[in-house]
XYZ file of C-alpha atoms in Angstrom:
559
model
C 61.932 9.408 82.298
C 59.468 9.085 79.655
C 58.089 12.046 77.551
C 54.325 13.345 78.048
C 52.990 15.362 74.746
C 52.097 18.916 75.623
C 48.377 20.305 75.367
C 49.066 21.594 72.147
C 50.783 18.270 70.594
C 48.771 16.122 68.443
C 47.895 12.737 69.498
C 48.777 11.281 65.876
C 52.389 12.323 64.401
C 50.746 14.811 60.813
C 52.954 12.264 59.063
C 50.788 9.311 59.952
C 47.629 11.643 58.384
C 49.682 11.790 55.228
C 50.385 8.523 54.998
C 46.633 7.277 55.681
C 45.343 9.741 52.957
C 48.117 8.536 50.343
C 47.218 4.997 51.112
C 43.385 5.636 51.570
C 43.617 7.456 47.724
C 45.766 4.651 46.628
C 42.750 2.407 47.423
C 40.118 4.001 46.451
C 41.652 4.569 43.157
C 43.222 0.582 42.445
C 38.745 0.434 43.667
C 37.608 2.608 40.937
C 39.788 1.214 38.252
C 39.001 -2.774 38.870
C 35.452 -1.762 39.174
C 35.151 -2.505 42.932
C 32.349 -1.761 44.747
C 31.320 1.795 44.845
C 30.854 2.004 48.561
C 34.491 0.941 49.225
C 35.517 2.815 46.470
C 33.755 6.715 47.554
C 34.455 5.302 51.485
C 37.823 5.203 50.710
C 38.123 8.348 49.133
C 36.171 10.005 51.975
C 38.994 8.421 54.656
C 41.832 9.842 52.260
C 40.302 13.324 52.253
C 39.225 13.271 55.757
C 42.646 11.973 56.711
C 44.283 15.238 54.503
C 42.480 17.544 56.378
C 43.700 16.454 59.262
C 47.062 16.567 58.194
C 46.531 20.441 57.392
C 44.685 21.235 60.729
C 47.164 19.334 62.887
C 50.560 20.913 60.594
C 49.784 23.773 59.585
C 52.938 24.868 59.191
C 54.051 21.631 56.657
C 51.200 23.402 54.753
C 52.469 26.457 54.969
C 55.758 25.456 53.817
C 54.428 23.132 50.725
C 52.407 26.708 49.408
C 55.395 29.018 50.163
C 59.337 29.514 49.809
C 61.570 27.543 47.446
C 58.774 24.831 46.630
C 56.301 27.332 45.542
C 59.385 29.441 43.112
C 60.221 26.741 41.421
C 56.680 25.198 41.349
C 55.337 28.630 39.833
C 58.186 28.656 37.057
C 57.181 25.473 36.099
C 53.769 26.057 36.108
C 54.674 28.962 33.491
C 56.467 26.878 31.612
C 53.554 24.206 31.518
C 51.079 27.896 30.323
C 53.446 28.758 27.651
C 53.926 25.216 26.070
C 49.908 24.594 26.061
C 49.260 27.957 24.100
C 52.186 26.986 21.441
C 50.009 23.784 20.813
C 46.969 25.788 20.456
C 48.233 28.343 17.959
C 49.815 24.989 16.014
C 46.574 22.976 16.471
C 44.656 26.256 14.985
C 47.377 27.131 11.947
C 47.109 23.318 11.004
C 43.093 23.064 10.916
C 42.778 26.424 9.280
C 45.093 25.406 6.884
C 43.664 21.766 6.764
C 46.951 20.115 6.754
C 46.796 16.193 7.950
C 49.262 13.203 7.968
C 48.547 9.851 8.723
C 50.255 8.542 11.768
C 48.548 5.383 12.542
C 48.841 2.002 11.137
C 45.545 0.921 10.553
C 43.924 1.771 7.807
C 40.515 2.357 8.741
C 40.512 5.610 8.575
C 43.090 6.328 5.371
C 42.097 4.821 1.986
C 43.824 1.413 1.626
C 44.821 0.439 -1.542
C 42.672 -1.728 -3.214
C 40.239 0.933 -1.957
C 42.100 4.002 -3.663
C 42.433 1.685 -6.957
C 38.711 0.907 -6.969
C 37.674 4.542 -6.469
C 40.378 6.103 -8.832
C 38.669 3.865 -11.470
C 35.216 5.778 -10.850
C 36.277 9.103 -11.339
C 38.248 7.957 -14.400
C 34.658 6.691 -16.234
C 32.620 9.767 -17.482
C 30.208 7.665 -17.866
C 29.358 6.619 -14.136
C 27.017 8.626 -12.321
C 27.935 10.921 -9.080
C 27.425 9.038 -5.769
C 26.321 11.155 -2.803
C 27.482 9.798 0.738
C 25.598 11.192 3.719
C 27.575 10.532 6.892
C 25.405 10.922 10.071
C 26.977 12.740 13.164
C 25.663 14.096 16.852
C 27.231 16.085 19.314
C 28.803 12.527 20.894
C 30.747 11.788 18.061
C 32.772 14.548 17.806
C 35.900 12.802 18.097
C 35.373 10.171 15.322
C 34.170 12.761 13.036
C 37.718 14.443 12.325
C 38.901 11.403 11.562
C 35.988 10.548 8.948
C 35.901 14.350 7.429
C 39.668 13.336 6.585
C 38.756 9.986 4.902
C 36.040 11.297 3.014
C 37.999 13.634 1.576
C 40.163 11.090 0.264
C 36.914 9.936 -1.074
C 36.422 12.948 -3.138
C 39.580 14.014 -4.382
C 40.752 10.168 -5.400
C 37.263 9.629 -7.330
C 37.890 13.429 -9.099
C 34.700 14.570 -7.759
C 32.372 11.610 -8.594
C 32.046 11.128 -5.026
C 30.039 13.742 -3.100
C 30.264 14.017 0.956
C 28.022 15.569 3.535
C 27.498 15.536 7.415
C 24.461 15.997 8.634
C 23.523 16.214 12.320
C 21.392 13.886 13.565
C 19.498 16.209 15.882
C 19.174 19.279 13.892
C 17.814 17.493 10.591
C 15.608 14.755 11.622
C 13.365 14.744 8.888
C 16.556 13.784 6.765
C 17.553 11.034 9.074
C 13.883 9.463 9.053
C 13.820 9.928 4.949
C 17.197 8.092 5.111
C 16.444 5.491 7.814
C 19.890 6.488 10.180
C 18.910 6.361 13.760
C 22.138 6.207 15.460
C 25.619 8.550 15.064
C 28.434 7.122 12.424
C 25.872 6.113 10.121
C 26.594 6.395 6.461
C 23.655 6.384 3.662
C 24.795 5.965 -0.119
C 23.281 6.896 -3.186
C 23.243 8.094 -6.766
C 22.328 11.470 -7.890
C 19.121 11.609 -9.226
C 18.372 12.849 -13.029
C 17.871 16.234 -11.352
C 21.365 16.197 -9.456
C 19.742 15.155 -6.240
C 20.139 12.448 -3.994
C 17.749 9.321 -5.266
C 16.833 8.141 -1.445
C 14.524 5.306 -3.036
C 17.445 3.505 -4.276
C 20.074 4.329 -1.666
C 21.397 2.170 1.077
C 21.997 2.589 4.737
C 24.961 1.340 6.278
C 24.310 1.051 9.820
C 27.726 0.295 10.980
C 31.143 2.115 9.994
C 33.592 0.040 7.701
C 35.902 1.192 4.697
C 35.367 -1.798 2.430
C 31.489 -1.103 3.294
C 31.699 1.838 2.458
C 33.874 1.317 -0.764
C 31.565 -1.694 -1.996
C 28.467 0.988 -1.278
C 30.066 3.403 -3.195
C 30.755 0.917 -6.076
C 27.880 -0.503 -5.815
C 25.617 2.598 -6.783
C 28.059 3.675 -9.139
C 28.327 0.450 -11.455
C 24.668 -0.627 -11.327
C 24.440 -3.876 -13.858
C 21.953 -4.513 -16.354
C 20.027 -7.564 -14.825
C 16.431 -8.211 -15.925
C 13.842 -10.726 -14.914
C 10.786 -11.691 -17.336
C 7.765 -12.831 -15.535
C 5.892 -14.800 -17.994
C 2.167 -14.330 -17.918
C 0.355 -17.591 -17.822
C -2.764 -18.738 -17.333
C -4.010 -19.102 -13.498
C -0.658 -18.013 -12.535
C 0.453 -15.546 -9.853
C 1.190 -11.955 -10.976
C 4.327 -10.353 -10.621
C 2.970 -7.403 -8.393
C -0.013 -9.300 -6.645
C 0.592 -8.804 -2.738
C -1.333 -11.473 -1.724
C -0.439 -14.706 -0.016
C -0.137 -16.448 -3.979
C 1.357 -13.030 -5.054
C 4.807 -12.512 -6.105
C 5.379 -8.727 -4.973
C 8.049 -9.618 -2.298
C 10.441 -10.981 -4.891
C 9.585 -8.327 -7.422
C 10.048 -6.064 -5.210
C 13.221 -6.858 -3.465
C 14.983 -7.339 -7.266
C 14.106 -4.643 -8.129
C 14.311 -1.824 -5.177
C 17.114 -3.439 -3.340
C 18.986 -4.495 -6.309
C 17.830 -2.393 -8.940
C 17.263 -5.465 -11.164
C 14.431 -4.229 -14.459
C 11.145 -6.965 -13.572
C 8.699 -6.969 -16.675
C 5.842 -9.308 -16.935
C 5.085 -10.182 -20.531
C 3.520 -13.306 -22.556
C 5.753 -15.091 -24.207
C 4.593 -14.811 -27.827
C 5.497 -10.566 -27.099
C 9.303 -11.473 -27.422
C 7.879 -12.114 -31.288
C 5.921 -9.100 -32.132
C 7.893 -7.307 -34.927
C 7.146 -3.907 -33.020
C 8.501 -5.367 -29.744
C 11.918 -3.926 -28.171
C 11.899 -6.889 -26.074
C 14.923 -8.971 -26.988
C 15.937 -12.461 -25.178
C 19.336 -13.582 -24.943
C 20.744 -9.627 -25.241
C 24.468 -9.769 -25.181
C 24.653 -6.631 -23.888
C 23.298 -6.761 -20.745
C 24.412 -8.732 -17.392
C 22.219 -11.131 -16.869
C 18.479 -12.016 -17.282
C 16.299 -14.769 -16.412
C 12.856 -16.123 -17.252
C 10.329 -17.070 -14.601
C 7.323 -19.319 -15.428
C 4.925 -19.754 -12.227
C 2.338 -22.155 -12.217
C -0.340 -22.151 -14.995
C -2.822 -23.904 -15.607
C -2.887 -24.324 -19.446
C 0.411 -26.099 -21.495
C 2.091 -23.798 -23.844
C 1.019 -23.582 -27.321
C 3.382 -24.988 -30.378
C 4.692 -20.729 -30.619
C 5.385 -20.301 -27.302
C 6.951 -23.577 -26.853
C 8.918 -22.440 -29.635
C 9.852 -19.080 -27.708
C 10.544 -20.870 -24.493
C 13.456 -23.415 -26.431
C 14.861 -21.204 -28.706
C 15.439 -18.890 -25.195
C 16.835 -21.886 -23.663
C 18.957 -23.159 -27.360
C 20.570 -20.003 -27.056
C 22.014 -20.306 -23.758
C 18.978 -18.659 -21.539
C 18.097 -18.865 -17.727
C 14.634 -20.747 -16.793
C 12.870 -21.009 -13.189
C 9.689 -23.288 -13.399
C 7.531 -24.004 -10.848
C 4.824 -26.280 -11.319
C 1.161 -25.560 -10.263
C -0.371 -27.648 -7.777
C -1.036 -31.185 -9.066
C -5.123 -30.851 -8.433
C -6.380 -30.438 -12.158
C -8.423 -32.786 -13.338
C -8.479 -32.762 -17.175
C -5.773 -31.724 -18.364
C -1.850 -31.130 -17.410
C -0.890 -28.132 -15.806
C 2.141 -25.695 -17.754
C 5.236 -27.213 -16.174
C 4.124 -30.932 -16.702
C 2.797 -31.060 -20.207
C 4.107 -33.354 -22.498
C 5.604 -31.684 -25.074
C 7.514 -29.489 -22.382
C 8.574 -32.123 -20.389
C 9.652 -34.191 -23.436
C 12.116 -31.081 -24.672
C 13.001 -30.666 -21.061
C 14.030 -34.670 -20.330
C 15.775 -34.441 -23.993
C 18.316 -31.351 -23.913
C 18.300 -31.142 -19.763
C 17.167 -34.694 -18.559
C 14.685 -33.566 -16.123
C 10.912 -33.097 -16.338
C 8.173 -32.870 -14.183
C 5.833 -35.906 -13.579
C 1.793 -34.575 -14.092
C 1.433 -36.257 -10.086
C 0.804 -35.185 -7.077
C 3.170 -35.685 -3.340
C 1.799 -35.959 -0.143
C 3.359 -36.563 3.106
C 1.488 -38.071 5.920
C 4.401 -37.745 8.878
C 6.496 -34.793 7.597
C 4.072 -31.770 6.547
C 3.268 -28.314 7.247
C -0.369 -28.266 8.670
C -1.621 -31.273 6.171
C -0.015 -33.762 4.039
C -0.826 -31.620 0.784
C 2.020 -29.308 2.144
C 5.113 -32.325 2.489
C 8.119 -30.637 4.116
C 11.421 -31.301 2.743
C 14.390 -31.111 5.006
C 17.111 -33.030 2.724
C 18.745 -30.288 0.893
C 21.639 -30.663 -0.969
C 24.616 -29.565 0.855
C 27.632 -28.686 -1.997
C 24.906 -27.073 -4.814
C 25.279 -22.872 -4.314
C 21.521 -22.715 -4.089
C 20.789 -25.149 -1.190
C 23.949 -25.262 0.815
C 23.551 -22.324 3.134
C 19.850 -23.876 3.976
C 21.536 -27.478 4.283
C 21.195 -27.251 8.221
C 18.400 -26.302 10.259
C 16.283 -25.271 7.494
C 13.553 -26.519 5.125
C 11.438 -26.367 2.331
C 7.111 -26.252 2.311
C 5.592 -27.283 -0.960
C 2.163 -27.522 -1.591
C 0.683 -30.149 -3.491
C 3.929 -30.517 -5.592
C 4.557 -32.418 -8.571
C 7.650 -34.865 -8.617
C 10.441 -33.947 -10.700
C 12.143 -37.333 -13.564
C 15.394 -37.306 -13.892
C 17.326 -39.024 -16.296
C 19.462 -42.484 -15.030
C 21.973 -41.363 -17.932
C 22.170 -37.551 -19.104
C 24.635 -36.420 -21.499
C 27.712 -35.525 -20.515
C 27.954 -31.641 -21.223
C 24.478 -31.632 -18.381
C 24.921 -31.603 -14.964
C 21.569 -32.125 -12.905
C 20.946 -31.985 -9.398
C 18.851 -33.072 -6.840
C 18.145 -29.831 -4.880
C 15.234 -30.882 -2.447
C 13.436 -34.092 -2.123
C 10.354 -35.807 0.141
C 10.728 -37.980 3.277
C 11.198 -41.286 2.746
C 7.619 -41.886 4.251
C 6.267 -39.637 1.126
C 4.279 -40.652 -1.592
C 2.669 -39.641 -4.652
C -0.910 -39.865 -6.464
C -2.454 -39.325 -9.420
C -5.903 -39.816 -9.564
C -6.532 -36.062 -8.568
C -10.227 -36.176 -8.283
C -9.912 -38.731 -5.514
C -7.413 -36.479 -3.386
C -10.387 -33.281 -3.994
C -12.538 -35.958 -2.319
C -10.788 -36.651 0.651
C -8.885 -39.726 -0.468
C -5.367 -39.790 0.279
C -4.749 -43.060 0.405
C -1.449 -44.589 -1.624
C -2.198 -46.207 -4.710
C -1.248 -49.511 -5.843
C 1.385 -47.267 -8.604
C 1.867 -45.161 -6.126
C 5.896 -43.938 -5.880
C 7.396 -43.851 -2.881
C 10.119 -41.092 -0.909
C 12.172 -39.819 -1.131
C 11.030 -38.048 -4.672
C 12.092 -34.646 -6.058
C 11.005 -31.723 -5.627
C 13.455 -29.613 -6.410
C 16.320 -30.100 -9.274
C 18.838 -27.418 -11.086
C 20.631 -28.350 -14.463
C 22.942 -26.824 -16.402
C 24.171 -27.326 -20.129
C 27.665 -26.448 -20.180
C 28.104 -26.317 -24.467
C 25.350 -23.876 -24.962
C 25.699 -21.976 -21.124
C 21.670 -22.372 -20.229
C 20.749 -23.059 -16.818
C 17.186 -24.197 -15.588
C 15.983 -24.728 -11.814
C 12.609 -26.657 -11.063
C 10.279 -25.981 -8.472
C 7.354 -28.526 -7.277
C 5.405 -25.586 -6.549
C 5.326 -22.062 -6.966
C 5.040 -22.137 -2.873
C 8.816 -21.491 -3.389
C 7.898 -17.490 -4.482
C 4.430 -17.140 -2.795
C 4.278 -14.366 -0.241
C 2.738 -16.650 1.908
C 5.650 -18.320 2.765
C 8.014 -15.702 3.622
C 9.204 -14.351 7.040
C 8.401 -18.191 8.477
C 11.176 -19.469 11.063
C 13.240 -22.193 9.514
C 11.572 -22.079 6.431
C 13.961 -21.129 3.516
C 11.693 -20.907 0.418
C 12.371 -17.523 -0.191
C 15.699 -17.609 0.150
C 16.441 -20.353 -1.898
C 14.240 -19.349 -4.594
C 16.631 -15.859 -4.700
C 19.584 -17.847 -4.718
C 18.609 -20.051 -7.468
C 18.068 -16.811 -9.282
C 21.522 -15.559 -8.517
C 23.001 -18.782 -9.086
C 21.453 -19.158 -12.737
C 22.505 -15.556 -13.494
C 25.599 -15.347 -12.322
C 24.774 -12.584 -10.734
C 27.026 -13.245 -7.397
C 30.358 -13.490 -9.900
C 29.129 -9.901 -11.264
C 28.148 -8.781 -7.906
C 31.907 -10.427 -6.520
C 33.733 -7.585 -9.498
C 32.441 -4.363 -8.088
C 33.392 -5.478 -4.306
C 37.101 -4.732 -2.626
C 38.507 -6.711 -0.089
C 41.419 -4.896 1.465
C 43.971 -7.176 2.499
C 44.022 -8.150 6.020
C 47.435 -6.489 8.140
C 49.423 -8.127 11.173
C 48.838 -4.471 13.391
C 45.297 -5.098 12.658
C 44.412 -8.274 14.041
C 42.163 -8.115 17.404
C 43.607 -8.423 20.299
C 41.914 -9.846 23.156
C 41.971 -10.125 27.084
C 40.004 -11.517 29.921
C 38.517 -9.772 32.626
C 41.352 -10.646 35.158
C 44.085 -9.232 32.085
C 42.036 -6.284 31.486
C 41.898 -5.659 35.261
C 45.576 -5.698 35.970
C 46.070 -3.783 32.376
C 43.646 -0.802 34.297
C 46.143 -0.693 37.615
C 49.105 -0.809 35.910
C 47.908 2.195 33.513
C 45.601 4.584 35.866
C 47.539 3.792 38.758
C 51.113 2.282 39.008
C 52.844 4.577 36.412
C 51.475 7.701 36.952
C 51.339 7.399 40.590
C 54.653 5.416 40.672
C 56.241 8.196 39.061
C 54.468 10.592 41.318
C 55.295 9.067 43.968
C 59.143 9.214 43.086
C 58.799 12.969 42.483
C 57.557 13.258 46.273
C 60.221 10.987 47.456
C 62.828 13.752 45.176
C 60.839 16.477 46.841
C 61.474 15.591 50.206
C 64.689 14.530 50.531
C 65.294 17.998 48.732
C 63.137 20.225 50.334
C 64.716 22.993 52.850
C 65.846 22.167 56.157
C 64.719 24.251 59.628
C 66.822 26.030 60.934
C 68.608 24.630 64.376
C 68.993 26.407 67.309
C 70.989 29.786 66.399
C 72.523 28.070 63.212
């Protein structure tokens, strides 16, 4: 005969309720971590907790015995146990802060001067003759955690440099007048500076670095402690652009940039000054980095003494950037292609400039007095970088010579040229009149308009420009164009200033436990259940499994 339940027996066994909510948590849980969809996820979580409180209302006396007897002895001993071990790490987490004790215990470096790093900033603080550097590290209430970890580099910073290196926090919400004078809008943000003449901070000439990095941070540091002596003399010249002039012809951006963001010394001075008995202006200084001389356009040749200026500079080993004016003067040569110039030039560098004019009919910007060169030279340090993608606007450019033959301690070369569907003119006065037509002596492309030599027996470097488009302000900030940039490159390249800059930057070696590691989605998924839910719950689960086949026995009959 078959068994009826009572009234007061549930339909479903309580164990069945258990079971639902353990599986029902299981899945919301392996929902949650693979970033299922929140409905299934929270409905599954509802079912598990809906399915627990069954289990209580239908057993209440499994409840009763999971809060009471043995299970709740031992569980309470344990939970004192768990009490007294979480205070001990307090205290200990309190004594060691107070007492700001700290060990290393990760691999990376990141976060612990590296060696190269501690080698480059020991040097600082051994040189009484460097300047303090002030580092302001930017924090916020969400970057608690990372800011332990930077208080304890920085003050490797400090104590390795002997004090030459000065830290402070600052939040980012109670100071942000600070933040705006510094440009940091974000947490982790680090600005770097020297102290001023009056011990403070000099914000003008300090750098933001917007994202964390040790070597960064390192090269920042170096960076404003080791300033170099580089200088660039703008020459003055007749119907050329002036150094500080902001319009479209003007030269400001350049001048600018060297100087505020590489705190390079820009004077603009005639040429005959370097000759003035009175003058402290001194070409050719051996003690200072680097310097370079700049002649934009002009309008008028040079005279005999300040031809004489202009080669000695050169004799001696000196740095020249020329750029021609454009080729629409009528009676006379502009500066860069004067005879007497060009004929020193073509002799001792075997370049010159031709007094012409190039015009482009099928590859300009806007008109053909503005040809467009796109074939750069792809191995020279100026041009590579702009070899793809990238081009140059000249306007009304003159056409650099060079020699078939030069001698064998000069090294020329071809930087930019025309397309091959280029041309050039001179008969000026017919071009003013509308007349662009080739001549019958007309050359055709591809001609230069760019060209870099150097002389390697006397060191003296000289880059030619078509036009002085190359530093106009009119031609920065144009996609794809790359005057700008090349022009500051060429100025780098005939300093040397990247081999200076390259001595006063760290690279810390690269480590095996550092190197990425990456996963795809599917990886990083099954990484997420194996972590949040397997082996805690796995182990969880065992301890219920221990529990149970453990736990007390009822009582039978009058046993």
């Amino acid at each position: 005969m078959q068994d009826k339940l009572s009234d007061d027996q549930p339909f479903l066994p309580p164990r069945s309720l258990l079971l639902l909510a353990l599986a029902a948590g299981l899945a919301a849980l392996l929902a949650f971590a693979v970033n299922a969809d929140a409905v299934v996820a929270w409905g599954a979580l509802g079912i598990a907790v809906l399915a627990l409180l069954g289990w209580a209302f239908t057993a209440p006396q499994q409840v009763r015995a999971v809060l009471t007897g043995r299970t709740l002895r031992f569980g309470g001993t344990s939970l004192l146990v768990t009490l007294v071990v979480l205070a001990a790490l307090v205290a200990i987490y309190t004594f060691v802060r107070q007492a700001n004790l700290s060990v290393t215990l990760s691999e990376s470096n990141e976060y612990a001067l590296s060696s190269e790093g501690r080698a480059a900033i020991a040097a600082i603080g051994a040189d009484p003759s460097l300047p303090q550097v002030h580092v302001t590290t930017f924090i916020s209430a969400t970057s608690a955690g990372i800011r332990d970890q930077l208080e304890l580099l920085m003050a490797e910073y400090v104590s390795t440099s002997q004090g030459k290196v000065i830290s402070e926090f600052v939040d980012l919400d109670r100071n942000p007048l600070r933040a705006e004078q510094m440009g940091a809008s974000n947490p982790n943000q680090q600005f770097v500076t020297r102290l001023n003449a009056e011990g403070e901070p000099d914000i003008e000439e300090g750098e933001l670095l917007r994202f964390f990095s040790q070597d960064g941070l390192t090269n920042a540091i170096l960076r404003n402690a080791v300033a170099g002596d580089f200088r660039t003399w703008f020459i003055e010249v007749e119907d050329g652009p002036a150094m500080n002039a902001s319009g479209p012809e003007g030269l400001s951006t350049l001048s600018l940039g060297l100087e505020q963001q590489l705190d390079w010394t820009n004077r603009e001075v005639p040429l005959l000054d370097f000759t003035r008995p009175a003058s402290a202006l001194r070409l050719n200084d051996p003690a200072i980095d680097g310097e370079i001389m700049i002649i934009a356009g002009g309008s008028r040749p040079l005279s005999e003494p300040e031809l004489a200026v202009l080669t000695d500079y050169l004799a001696g080993g000196g740095k020249l950037i020329l750029l021609a004016a454009p080729g629409l003067e009528t009676g006379r040569a502009p500066l860069a292609a004067d005879a007497a110039l060009g004929d020193w030039l073509h002799q001792h560098f075997s370049l010159r400039f031709r007094n012409d004019m190039v015009l482009d009919r099928s590859q300009a910007f806007q008109n053909p007095l503005y040809p467009v060169s796109t074939e750069l030279d792809t191995s020279h340090r100026i041009t590579q970088p702009y070899s793809r993608g990238f081009a140059l606007v000249f306007e009304a450019p003159h056409s650099i010579e060079i020699a078939d033959a030069p001698p064998t301690s000069v090294t020329v070369t071809t930087l930019a040229s025309s397309s091959a569907d280029s041309y050039n003119m001179t008969d000026f006065s017919a071009v003013l009149e509308g007349n662009i037509e080739p001549e019958e002596t007309s050359l055709t492309g591809p001609l230069v308009l760019a060209a870099a030599a150097e002389n390697s027996e006397t060191g003296a470097r000289v880059v030619l420009f078509g036009s002085t488009s190359m530093l106009a302000n009119g031609f920065t900030g144009i996609n794809g164009v790359a005057n700008f940039d090349v022009a500051v490159d060429s100025i780098f390249w005939a300093t040397d200033f990247e081999d200076w800059f390259s001595q006063v930057n760290i690279q810390s070696a690269a480590r095996p436990q550092d190197a990425p590691l990456f996963a795809d989605a599917q990886s990083i998924a099954l990484i997420n259940v194996i972590t949040t839910l397997l082996l805690p719950f796995g182990i969880l689960a065992i301890g219920a499994l221990v529990w149970f086949n453990n736990r007390e026995s009822a009582p039978q009959g009058g046993q």
